[in-house]
Tab-separated table of C-alpha atoms in Angstrom:
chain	number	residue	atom	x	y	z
A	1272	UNK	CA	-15.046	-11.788	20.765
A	1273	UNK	CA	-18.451	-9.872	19.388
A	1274	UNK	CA	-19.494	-11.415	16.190
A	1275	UNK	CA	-19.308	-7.640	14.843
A	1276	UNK	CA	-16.117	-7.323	15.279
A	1277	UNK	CA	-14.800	-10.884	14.266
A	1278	UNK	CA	-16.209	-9.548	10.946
A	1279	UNK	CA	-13.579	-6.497	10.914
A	1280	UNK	CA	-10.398	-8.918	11.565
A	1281	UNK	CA	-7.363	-8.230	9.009
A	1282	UNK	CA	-7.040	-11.576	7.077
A	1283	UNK	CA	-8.856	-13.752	5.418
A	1284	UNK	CA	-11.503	-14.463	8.245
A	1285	UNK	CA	-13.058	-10.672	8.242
A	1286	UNK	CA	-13.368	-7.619	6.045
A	1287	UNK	CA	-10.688	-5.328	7.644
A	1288	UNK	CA	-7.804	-4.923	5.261
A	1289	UNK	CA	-10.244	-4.654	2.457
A	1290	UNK	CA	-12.459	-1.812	4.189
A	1291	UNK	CA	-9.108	-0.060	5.554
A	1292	UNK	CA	-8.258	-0.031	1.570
A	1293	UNK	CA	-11.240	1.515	0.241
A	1294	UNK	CA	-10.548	4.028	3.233
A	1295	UNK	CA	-7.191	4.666	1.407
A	1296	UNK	CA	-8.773	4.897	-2.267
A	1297	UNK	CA	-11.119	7.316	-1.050
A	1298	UNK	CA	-9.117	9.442	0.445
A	1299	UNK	CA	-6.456	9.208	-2.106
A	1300	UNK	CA	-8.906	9.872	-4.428
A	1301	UNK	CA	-10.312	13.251	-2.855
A	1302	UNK	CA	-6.654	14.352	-2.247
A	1303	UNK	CA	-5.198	13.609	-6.302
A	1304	UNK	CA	-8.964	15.734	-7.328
A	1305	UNK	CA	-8.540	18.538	-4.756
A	1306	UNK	CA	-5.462	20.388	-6.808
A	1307	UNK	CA	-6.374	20.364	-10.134
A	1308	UNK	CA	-9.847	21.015	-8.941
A	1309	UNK	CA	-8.440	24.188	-7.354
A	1310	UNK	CA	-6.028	25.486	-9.728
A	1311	UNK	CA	-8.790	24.980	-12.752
A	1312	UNK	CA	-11.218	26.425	-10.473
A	1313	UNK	CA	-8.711	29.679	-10.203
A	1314	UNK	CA	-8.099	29.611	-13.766
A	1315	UNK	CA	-11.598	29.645	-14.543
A	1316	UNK	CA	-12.401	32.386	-12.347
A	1317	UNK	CA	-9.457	34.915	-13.938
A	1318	UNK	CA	-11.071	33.827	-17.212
A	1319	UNK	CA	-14.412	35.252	-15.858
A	1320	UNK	CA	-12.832	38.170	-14.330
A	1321	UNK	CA	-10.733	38.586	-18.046
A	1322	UNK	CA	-11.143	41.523	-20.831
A	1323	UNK	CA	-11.250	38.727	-23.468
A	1324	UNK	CA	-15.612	38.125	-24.060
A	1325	UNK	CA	-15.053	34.612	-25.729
A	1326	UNK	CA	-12.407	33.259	-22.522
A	1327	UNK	CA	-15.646	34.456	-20.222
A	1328	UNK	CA	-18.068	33.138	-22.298
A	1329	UNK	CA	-16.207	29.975	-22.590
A	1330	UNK	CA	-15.637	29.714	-18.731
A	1331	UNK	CA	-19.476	30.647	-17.866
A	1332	UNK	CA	-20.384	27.970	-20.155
A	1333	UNK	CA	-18.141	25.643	-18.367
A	1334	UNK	CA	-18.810	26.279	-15.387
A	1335	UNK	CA	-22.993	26.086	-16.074
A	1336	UNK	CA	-22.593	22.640	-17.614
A	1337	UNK	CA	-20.695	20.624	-14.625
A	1338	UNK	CA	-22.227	22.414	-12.020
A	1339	UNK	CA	-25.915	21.612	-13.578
A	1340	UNK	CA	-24.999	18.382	-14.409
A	1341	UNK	CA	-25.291	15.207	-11.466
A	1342	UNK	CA	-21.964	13.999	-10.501
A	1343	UNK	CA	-22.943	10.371	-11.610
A	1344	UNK	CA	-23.867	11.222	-15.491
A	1345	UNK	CA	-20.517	13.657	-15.533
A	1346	UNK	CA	-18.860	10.423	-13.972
A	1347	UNK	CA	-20.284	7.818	-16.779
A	1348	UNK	CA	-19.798	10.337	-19.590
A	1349	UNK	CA	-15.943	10.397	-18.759
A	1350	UNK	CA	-15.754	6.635	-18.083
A	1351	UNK	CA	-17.652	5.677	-20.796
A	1352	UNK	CA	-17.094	8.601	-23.469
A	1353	UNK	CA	-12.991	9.089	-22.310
A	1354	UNK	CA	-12.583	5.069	-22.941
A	1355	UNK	CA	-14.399	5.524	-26.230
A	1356	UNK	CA	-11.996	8.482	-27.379
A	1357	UNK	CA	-9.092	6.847	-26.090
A	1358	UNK	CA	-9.592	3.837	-27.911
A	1359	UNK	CA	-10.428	5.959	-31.268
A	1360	UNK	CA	-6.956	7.468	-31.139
A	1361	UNK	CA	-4.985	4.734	-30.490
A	1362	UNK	CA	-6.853	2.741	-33.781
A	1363	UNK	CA	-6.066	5.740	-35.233
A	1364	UNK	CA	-2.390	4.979	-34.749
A	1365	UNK	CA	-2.503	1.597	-35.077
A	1366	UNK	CA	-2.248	0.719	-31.855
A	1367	UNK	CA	-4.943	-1.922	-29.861
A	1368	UNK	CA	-8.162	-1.460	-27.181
A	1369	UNK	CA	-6.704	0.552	-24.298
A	1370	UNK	CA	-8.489	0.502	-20.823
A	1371	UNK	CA	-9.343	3.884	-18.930
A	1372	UNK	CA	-8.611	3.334	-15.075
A	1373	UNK	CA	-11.930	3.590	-12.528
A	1374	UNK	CA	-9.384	5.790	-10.499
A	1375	UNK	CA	-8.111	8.177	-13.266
A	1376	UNK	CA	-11.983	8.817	-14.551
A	1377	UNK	CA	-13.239	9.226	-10.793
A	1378	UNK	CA	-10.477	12.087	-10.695
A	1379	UNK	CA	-11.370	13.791	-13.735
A	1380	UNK	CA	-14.686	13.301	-13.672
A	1381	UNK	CA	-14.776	15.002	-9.662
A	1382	UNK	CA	-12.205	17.629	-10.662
A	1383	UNK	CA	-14.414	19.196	-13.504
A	1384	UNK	CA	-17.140	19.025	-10.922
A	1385	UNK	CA	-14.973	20.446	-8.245
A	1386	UNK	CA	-13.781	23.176	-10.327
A	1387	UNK	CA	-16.776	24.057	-11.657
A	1388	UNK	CA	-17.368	24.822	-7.945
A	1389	UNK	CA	-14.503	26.052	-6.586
A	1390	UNK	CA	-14.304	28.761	-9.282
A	1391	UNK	CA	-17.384	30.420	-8.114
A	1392	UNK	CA	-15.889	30.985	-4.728
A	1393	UNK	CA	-12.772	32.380	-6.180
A	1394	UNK	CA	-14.677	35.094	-7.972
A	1395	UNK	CA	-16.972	35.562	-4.553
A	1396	UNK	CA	-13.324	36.198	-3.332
A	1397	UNK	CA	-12.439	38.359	-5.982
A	1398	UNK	CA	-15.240	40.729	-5.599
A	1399	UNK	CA	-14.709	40.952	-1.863
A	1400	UNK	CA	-11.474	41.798	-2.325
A	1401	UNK	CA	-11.596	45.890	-2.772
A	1402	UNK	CA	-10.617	47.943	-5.924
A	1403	UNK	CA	-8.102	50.054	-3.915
A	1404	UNK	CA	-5.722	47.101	-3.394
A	1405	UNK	CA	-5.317	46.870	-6.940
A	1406	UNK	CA	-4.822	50.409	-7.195
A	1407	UNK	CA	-2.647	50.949	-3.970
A	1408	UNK	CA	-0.446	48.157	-5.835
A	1409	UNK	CA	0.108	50.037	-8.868
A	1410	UNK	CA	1.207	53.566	-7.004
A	1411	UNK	CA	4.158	51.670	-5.177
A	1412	UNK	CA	5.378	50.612	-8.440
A	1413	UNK	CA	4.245	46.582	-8.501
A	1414	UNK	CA	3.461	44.925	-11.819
A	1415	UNK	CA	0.462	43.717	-11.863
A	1416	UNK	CA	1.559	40.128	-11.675
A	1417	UNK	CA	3.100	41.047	-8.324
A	1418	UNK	CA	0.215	42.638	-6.942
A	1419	UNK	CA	-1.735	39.634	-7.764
A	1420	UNK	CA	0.845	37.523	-6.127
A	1421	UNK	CA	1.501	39.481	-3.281
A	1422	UNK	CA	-1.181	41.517	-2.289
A	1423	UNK	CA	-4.382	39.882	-3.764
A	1424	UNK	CA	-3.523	36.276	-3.556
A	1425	UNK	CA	-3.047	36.114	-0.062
A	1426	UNK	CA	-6.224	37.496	0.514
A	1427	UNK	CA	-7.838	35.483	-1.690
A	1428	UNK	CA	-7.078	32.728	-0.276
A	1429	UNK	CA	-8.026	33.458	3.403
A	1430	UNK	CA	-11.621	34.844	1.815
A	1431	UNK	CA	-12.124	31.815	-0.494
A	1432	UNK	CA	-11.304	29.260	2.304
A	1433	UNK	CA	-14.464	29.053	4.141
A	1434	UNK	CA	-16.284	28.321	0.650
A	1435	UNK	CA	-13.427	25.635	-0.630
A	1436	UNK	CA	-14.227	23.901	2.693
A	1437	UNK	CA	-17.668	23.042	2.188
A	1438	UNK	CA	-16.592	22.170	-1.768
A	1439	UNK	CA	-14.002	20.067	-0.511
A	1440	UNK	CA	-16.982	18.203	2.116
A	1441	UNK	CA	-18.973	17.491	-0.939
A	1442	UNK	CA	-16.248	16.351	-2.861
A	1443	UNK	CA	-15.316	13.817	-0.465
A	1444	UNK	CA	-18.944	12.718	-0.333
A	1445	UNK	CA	-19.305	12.793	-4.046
A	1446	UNK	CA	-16.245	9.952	-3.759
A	1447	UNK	CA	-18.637	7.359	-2.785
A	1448	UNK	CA	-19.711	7.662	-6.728
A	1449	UNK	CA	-17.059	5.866	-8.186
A	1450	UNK	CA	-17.946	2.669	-6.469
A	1451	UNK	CA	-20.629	2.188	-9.283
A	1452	UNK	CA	-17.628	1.946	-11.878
A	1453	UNK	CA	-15.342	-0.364	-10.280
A	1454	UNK	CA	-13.214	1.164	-8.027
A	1455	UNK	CA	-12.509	-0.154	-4.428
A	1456	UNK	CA	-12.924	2.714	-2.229
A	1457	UNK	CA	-15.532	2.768	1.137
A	1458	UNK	CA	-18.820	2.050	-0.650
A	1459	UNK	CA	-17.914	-0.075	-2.776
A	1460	UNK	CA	-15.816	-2.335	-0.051
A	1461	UNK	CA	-18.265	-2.010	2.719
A	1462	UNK	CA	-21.360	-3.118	-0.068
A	1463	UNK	CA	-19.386	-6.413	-1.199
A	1464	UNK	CA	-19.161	-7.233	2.958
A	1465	UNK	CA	-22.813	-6.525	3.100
A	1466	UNK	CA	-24.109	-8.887	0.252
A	1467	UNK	CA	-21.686	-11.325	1.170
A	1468	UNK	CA	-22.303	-11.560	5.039
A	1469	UNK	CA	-25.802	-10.500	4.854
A	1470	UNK	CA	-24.837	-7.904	7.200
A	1471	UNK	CA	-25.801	-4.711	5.695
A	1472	UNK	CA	-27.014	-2.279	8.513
A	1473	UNK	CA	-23.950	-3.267	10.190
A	1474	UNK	CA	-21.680	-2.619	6.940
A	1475	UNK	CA	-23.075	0.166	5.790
A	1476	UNK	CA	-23.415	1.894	9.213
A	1477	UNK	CA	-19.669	1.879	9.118
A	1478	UNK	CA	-19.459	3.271	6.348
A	1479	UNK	CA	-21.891	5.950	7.916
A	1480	UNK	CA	-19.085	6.583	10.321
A	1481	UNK	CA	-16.024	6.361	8.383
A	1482	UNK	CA	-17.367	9.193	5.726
A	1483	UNK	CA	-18.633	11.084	9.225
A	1484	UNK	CA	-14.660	10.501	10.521
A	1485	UNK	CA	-13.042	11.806	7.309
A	1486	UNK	CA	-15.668	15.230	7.380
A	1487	UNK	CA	-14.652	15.617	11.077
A	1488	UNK	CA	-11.008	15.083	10.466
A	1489	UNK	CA	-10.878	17.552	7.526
A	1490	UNK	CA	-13.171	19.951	9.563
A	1491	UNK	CA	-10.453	20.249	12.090
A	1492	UNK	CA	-7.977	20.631	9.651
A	1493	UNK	CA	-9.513	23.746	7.468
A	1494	UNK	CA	-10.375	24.693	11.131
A	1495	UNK	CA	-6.192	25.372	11.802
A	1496	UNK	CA	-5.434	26.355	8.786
A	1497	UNK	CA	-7.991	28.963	8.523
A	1498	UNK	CA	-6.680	30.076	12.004
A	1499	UNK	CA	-3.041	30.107	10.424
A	1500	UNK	CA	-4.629	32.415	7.767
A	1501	UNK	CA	-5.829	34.927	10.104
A	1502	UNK	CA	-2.772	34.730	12.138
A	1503	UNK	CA	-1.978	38.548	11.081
A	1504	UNK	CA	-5.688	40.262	12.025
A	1505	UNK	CA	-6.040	42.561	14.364
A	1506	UNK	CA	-8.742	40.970	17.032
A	1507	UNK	CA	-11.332	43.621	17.526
């Protein structure tokens, strides 16, 4: 057997199991961000597109802060600042020290990133979609919650998709972040098999290819469903 791959054996002679895991944190990680990263991100972008000048000015400065932020100081701040705020509040009821999870600050930390993101491609969406759908909407009688859910949403979605895909790429990237606060996921895994084997172009080349077969895998998968979305077109 090559030596390489003695050193990716499940058990305790290689580094499998523990490299499959940090596999499954990252993933599982990108996949609990992606929705709330979304439906913020949808939120925000109503807020923008709202009568009400304080809910836009609120969601424009939102939005400005997380997206000119870097990932890793929006990361520490939550890590760091949530445990600190967490820990006021429960003194505050008497209670003792509580820990913040690596896992539950990665996810919050990615989603405000994410939706910071996401909800500029909504309101690219928004403003693609024209004025006399909103208007056709209202002459048939629909409320204007059922136009949005009916008429505009659908479209929004099919428009916004190509933009969420690359937002969703450097989300999954932007994973490899939360190896610097603890958590197990591929960096973090593959790095302790490095220092410990002294095997580090090896370890970290796999890691090379594991982020380069989750970007492929998800490719092909916004790849169908953006072909489900444009199921109903007319080819030209």
């Amino acid at each position: 057997m090559s030596p390489y791959l003695a050193l990716l054996q499940f058990g305790s002679t290689g580094w499998g199991d523990e490299i499959a895991w940090g596999v499954v944190v990252t993933v599982t990680l990108a996949l609990s961000t992606l929705p709330f990263g979304v439906v913020f991100g949808l939120a925000l972008a109503l807020a923008k597109r709202g009568a009400d000048p304080a809910l836009r000015l609120s969601a424009n400065i939102y939005t400005t802060i997380f997206r000119g932020l870097p990932e890793l100081l929006t990361l520490f701040l939550v890590y760091y600042g949530g445990q600190n705020v967490i820990n006021s509040v429960s003194a505050a009821f008497g209670g003792g020290p509580q820990e913040l999870s690596s896992f539950v600050s990665g996810m919050v930390a990615l989603g405000f990133v994410f939706s910071a993101y996401s909800s500029e491609v909504f309101l690219s969406a928004f403003k693609a979609i024209p004025v006399g759908q909103w208007e056709a909407g209202r002459a048939v009688g629909l409320s204007p919650r059922r136009i949005m859910g009916l008429v505009i949403f659908p479209q929004l979605i099919r428009i916004s998709l190509p933009g969420l895909s690359n937002v969703w790429l450097n989300l999954l990237k932007d994973t490899a972040l939360v190896s610097v606060i603890g958590l197990a996921d591929i960096l973090r895994q593959t790095g302790v098999a490095a220092r410990v084997t002294r095997e580090q172009f090896f370890f970290f080349g796999l890691a090379c290819v594991l982020y380069l077969g989750l970007t492929l895998l998800s490719s092909i998968v916004i790849g169908r469903i953006e072909t489900w979305t444009r199921r109903g077109e007319v080819v030209r």
